[in-house]
CSV table of N, CA and C in Angstrom, one decimal:
chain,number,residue,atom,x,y,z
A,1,UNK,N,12.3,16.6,9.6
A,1,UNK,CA,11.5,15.4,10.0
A,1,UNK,C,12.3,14.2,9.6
A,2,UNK,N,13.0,13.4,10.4
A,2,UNK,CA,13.1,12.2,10.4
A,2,UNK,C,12.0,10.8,10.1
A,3,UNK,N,12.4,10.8,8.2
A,3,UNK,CA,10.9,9.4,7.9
A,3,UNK,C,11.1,8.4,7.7
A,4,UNK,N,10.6,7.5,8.6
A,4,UNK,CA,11.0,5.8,8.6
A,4,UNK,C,10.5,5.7,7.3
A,5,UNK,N,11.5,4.5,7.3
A,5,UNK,CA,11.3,3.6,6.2
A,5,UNK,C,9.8,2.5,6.6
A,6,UNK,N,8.9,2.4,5.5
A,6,UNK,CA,7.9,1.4,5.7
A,6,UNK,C,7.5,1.1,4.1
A,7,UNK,N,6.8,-0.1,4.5
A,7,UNK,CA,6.4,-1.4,3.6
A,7,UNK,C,4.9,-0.8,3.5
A,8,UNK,N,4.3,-0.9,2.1
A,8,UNK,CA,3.0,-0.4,2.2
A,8,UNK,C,2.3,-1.9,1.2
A,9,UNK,N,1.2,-2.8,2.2
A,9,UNK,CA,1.2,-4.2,1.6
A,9,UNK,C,-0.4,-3.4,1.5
A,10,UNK,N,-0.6,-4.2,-0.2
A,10,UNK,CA,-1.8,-4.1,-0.7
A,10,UNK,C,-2.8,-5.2,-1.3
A,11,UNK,N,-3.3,-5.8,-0.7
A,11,UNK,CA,-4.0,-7.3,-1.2
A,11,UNK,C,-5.2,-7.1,-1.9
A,12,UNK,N,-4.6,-7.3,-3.3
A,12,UNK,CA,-5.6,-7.7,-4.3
A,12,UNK,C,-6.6,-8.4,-5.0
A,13,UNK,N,-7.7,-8.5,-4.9
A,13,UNK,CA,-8.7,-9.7,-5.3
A,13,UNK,C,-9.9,-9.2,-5.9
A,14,UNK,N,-9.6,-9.5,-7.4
A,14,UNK,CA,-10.5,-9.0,-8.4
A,14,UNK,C,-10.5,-7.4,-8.6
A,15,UNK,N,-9.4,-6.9,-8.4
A,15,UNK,CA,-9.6,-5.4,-8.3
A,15,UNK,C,-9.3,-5.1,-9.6
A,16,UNK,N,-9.4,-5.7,-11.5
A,16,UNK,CA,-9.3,-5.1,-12.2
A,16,UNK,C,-10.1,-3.5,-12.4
A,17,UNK,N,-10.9,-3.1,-11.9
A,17,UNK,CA,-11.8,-1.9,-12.2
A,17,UNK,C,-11.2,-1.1,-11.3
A,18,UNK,N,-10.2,-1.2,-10.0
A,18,UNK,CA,-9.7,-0.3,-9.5
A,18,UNK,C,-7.7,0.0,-9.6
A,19,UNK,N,-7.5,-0.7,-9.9
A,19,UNK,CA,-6.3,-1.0,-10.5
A,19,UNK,C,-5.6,0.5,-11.2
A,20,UNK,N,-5.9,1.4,-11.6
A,20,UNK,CA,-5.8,2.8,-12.0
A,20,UNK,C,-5.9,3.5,-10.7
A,21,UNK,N,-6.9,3.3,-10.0
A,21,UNK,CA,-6.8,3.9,-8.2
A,21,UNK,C,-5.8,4.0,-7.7
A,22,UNK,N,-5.7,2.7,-7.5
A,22,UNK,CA,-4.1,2.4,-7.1
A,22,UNK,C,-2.7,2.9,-7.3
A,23,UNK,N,-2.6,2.7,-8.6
A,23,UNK,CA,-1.5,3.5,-9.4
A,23,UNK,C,-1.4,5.2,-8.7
A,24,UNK,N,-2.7,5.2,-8.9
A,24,UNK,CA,-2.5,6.8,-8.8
A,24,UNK,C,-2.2,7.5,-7.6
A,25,UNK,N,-2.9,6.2,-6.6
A,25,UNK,CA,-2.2,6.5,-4.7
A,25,UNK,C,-0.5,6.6,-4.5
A,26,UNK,N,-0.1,5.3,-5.3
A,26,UNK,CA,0.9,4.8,-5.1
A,26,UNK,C,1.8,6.3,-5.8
A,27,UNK,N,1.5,6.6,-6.8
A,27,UNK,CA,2.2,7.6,-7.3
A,27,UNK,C,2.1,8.9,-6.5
A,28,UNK,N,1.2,9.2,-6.1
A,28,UNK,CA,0.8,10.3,-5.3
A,28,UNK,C,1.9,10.3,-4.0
A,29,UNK,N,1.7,9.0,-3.2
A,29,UNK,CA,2.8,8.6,-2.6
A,29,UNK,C,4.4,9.1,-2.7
A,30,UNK,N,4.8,8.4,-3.6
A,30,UNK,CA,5.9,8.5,-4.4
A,30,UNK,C,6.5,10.2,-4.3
A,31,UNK,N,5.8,10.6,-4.4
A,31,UNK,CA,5.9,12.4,-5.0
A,31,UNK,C,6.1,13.1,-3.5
A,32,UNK,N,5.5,12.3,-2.8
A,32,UNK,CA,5.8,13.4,-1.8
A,32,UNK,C,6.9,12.7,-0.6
A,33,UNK,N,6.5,11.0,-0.6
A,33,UNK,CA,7.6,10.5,0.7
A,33,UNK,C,8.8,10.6,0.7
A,34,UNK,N,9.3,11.1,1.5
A,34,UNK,CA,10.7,11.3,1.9
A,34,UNK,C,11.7,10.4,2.2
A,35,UNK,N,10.9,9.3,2.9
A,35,UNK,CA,11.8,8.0,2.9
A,35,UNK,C,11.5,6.7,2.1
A,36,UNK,N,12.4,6.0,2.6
A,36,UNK,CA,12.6,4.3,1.9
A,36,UNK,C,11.4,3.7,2.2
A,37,UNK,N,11.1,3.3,0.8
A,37,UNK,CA,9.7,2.9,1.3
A,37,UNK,C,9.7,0.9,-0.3
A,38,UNK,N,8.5,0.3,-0.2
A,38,UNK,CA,8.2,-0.4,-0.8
A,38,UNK,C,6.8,-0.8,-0.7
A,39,UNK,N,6.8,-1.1,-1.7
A,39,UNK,CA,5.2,-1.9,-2.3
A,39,UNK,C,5.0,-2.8,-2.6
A,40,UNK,N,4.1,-3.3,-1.6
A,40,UNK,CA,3.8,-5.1,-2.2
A,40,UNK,C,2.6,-5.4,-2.6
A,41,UNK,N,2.1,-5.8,-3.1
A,41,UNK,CA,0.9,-5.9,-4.3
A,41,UNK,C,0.9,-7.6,-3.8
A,42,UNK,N,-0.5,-8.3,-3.4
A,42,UNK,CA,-0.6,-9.8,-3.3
A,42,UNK,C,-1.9,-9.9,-4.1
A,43,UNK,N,-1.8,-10.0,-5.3
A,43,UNK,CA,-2.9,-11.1,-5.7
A,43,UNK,C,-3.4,-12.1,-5.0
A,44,UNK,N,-4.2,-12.0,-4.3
A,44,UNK,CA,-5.2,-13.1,-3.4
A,44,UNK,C,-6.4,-14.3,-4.3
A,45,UNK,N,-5.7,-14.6,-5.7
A,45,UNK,CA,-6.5,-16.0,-6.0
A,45,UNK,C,-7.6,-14.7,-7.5
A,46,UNK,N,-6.8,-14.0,-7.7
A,46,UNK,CA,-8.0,-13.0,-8.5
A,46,UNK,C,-8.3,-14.1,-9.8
A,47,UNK,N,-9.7,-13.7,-10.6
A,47,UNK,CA,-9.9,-14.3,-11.5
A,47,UNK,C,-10.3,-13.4,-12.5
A,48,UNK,N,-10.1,-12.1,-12.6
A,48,UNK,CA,-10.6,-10.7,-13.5
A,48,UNK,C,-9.8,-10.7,-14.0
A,49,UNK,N,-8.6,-11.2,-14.3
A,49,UNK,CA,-7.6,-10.4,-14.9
A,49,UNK,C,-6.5,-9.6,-14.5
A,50,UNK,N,-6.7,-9.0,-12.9
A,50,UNK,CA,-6.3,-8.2,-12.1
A,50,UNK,C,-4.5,-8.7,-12.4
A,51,UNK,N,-3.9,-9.7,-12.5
A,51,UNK,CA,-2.7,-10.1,-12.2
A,51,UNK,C,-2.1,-8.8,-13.9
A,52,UNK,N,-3.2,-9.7,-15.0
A,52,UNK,CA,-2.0,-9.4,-16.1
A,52,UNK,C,-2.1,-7.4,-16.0
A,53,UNK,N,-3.6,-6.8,-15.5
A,53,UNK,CA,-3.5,-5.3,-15.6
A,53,UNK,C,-2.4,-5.1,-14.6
A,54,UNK,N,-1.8,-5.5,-13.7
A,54,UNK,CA,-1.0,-4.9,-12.6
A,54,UNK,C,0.6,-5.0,-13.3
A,55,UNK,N,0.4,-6.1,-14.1
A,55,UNK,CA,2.2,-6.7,-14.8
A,55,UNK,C,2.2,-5.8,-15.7
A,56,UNK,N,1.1,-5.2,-16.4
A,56,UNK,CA,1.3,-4.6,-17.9
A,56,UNK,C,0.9,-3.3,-17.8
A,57,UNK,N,0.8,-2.6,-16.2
A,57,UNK,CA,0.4,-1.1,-15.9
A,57,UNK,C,2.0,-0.5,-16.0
A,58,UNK,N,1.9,0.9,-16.6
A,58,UNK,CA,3.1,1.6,-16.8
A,58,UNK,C,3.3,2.2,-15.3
A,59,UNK,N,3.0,2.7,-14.6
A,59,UNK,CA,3.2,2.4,-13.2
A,59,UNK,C,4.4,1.3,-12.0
A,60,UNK,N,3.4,0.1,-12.5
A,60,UNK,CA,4.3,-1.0,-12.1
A,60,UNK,C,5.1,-1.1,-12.7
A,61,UNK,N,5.4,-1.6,-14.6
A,61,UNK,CA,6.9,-1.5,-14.6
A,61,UNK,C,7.8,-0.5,-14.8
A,62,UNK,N,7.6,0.9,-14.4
A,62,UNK,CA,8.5,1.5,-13.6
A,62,UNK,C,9.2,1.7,-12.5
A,63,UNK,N,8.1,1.5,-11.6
A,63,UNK,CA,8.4,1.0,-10.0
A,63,UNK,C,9.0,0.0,-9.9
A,64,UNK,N,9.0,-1.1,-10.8
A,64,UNK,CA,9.7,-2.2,-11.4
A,64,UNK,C,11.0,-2.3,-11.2
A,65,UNK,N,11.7,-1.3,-12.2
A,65,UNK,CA,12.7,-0.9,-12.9
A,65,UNK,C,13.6,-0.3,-11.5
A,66,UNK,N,12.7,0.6,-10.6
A,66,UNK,CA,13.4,1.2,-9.6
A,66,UNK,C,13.5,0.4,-8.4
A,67,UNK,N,13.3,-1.2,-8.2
A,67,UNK,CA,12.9,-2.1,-7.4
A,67,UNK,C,12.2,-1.2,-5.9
A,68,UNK,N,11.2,-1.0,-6.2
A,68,UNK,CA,10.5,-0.2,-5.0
A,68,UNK,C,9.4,-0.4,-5.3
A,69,UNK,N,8.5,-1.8,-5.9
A,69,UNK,CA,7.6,-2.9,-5.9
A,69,UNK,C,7.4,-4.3,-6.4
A,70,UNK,N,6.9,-4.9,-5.4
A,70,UNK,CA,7.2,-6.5,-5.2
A,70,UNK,C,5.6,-6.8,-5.7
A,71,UNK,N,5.3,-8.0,-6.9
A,71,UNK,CA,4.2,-8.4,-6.8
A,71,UNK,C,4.1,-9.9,-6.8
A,72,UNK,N,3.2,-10.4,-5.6
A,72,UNK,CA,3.0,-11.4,-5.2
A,72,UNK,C,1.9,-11.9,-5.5
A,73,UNK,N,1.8,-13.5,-5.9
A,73,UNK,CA,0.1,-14.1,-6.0
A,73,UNK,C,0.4,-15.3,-5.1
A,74,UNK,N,-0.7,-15.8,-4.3
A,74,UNK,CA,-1.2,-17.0,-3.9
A,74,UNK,C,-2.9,-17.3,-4.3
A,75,UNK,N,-2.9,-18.2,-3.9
A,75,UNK,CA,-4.3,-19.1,-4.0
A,75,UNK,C,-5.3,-18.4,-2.9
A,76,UNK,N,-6.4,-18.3,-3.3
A,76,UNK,CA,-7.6,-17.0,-2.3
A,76,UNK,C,-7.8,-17.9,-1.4
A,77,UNK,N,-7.2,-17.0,-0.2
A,77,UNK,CA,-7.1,-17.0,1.5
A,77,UNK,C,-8.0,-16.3,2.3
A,78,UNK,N,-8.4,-15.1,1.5
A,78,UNK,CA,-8.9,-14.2,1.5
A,78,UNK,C,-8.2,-13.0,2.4
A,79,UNK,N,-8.9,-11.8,2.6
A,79,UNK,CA,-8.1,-10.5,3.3
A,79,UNK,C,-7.0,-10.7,4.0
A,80,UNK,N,-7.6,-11.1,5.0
A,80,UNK,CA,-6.2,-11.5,6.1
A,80,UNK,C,-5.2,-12.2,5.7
A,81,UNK,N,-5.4,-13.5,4.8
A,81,UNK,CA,-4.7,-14.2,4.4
A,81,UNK,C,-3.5,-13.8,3.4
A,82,UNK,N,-4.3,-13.0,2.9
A,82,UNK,CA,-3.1,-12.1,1.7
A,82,UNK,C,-1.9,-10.9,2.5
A,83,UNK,N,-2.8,-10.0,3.4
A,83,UNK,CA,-2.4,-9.6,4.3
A,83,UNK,C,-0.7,-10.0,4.8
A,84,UNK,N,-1.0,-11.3,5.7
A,84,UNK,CA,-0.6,-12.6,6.4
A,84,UNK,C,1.0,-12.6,5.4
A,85,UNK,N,0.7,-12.8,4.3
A,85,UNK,CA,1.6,-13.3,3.2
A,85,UNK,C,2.3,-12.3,3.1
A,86,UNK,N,1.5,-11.5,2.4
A,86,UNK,CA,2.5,-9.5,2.8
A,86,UNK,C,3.7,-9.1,2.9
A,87,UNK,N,2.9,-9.0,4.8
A,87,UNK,CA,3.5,-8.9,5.7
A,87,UNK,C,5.2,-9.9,5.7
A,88,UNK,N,5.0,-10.7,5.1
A,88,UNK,CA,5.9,-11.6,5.9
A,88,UNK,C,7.1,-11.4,4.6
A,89,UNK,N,6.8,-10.5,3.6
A,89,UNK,CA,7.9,-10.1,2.9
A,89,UNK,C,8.0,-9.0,3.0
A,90,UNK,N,7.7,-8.0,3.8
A,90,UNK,CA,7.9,-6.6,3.9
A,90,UNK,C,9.4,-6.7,5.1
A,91,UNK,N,10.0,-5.5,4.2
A,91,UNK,CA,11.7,-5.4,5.0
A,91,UNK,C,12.0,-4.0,5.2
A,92,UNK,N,10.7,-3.5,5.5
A,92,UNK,CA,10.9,-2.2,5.8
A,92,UNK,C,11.1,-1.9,7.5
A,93,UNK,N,10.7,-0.9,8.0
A,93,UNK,CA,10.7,-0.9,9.4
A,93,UNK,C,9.4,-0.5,10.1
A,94,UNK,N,8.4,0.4,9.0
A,94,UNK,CA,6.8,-0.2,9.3
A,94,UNK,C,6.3,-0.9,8.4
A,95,UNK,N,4.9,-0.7,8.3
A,95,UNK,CA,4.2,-1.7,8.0
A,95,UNK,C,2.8,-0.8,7.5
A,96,UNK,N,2.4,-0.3,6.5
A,96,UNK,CA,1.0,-0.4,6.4
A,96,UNK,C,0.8,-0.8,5.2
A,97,UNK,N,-0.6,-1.2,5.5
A,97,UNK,CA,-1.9,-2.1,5.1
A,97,UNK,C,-2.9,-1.3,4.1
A,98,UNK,N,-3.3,-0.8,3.0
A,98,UNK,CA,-4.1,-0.1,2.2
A,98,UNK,C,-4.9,-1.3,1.6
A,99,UNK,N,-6.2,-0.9,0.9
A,99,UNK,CA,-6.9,-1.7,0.6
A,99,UNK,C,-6.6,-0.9,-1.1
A,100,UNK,N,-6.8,-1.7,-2.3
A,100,UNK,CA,-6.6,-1.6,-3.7
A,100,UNK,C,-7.3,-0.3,-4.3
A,101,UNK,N,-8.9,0.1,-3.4
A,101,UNK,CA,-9.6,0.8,-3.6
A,101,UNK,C,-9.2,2.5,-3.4
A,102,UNK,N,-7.9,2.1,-2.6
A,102,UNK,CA,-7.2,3.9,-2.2
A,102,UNK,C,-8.3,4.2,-1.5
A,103,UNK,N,-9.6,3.7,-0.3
A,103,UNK,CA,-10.2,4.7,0.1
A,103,UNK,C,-9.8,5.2,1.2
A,104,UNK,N,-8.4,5.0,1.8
A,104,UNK,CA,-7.7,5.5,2.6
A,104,UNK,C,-6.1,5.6,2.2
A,105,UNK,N,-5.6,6.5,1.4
A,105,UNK,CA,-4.7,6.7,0.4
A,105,UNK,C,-3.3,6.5,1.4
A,106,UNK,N,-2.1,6.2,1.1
A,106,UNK,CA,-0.6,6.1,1.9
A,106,UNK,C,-0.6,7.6,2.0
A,107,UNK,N,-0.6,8.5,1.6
A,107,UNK,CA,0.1,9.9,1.9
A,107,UNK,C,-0.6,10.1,3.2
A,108,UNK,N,-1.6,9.3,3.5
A,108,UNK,CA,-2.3,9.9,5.1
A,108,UNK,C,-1.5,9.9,6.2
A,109,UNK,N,-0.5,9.1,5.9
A,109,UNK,CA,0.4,9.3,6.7
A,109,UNK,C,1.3,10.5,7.4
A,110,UNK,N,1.4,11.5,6.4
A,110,UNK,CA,2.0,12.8,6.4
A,110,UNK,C,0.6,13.2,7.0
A,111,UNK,N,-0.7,13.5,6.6
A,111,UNK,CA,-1.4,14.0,7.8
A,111,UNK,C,-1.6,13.6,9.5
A,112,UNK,N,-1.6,12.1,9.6
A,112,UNK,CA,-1.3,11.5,10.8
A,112,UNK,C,-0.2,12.1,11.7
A,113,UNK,N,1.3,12.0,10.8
A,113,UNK,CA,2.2,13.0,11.6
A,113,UNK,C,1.9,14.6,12.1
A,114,UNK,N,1.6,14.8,11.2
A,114,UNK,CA,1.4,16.5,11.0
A,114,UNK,C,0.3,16.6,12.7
A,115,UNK,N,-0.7,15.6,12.5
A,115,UNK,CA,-1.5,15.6,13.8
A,115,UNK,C,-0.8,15.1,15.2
A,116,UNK,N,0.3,13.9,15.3
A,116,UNK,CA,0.8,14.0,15.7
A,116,UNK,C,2.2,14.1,16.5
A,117,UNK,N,3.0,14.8,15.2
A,117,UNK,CA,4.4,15.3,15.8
A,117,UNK,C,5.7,14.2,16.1
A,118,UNK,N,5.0,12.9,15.7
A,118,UNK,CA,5.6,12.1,15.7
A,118,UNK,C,5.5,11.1,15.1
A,119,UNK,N,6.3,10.1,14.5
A,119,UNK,CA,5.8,8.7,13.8
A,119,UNK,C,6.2,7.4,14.8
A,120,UNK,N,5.4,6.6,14.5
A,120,UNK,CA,4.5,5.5,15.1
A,120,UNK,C,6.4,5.0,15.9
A,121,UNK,N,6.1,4.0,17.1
A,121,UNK,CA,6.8,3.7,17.4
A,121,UNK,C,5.8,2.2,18.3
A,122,UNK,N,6.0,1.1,17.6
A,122,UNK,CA,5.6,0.0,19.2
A,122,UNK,C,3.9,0.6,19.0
A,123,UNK,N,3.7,1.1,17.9
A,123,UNK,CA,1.7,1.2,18.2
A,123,UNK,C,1.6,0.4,17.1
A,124,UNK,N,-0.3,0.1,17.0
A,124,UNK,CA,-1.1,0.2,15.7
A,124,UNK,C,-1.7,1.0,15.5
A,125,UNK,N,-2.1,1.5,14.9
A,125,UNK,CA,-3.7,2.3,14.8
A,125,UNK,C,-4.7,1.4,13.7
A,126,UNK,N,-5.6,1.8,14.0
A,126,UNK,CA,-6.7,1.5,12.9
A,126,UNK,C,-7.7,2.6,12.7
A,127,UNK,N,-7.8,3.0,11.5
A,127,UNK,CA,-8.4,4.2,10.5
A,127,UNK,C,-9.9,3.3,10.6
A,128,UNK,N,-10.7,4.6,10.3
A,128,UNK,CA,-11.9,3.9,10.7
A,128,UNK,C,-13.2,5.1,10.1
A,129,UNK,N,-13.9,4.8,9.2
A,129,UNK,CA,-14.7,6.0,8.1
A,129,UNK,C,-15.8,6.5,9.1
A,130,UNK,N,-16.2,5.6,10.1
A,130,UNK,CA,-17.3,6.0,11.1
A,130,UNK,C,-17.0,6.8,12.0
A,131,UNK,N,-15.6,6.9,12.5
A,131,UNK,CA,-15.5,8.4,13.5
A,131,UNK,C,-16.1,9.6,12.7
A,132,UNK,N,-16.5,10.3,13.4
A,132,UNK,CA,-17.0,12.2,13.2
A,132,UNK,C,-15.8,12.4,12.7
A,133,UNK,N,-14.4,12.4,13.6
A,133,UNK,CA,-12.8,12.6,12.8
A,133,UNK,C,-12.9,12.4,11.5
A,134,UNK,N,-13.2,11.4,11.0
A,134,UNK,CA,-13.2,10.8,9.8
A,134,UNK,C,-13.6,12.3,8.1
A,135,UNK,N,-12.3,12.2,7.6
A,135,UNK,CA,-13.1,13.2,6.5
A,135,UNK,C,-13.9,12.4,5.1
């Protein structure tokens, strides 16, 4: 299996209480992808604290250390806006989008392939908890 390289951008706002989730997606991740990948973390304007747990998680500065995550803050734009920001530093050759919560984890991707046979080329998809598909 031939695996693209992609950018996995994660916009954060107020997520100190999930902040551990994350780590543990991101690691989950880590363990199994095969390719070049990166993480970008945008603090979106948080006021929890969320910046200093993310700087001072053993997670981040290891990932740190291996430059294979970027953390970013701007002023709250909100979703999109953080998104927006992301995006525009990701130098991978895809692109996904996770929310801090992991309730749709990065390894889905290996099931997406596995379903079908191929990785993304010139599409989007959008995951969605309301299909019957949906586990």
């Amino acid at each position: 299996m031939n695996v693209p390289s992609i950018s996995l951008i994660i916009p954060c706002y107020n997520e100190s209480a999930r902040i551990d989730l994350m780590f543990e997606g991101i690691q989950e991740f880590d363990a199994i992808w095969k390719g070049a990948y990166e993480v970008i973390l945008v603090d979106d304007g948080s006021n929890d604290g969320t910046d200093v747990l993310i700087k001072n998680h053993s997670v981040y500065i290891e990932f740190l250390q291996s430059k294979k995550i970027l953390f970013i803050q701007q002023e709250n734009r909100g979703k999109g806006g953080a998104l927006k920001f992301g995006v525009a530093y990701a130098t991978k050759e895809f692109v996904l989008t996770l929310d801090a919560d992991m309730a749709s984890k990065p390894i889905e991707l290996l099931h997406w392939y596995a379903l079908r046979k191929t990785f993304l080329s010139n599409e989007i998809l959008i995951g969605s908890r309301e299909l019957k598909e949906s586990i």
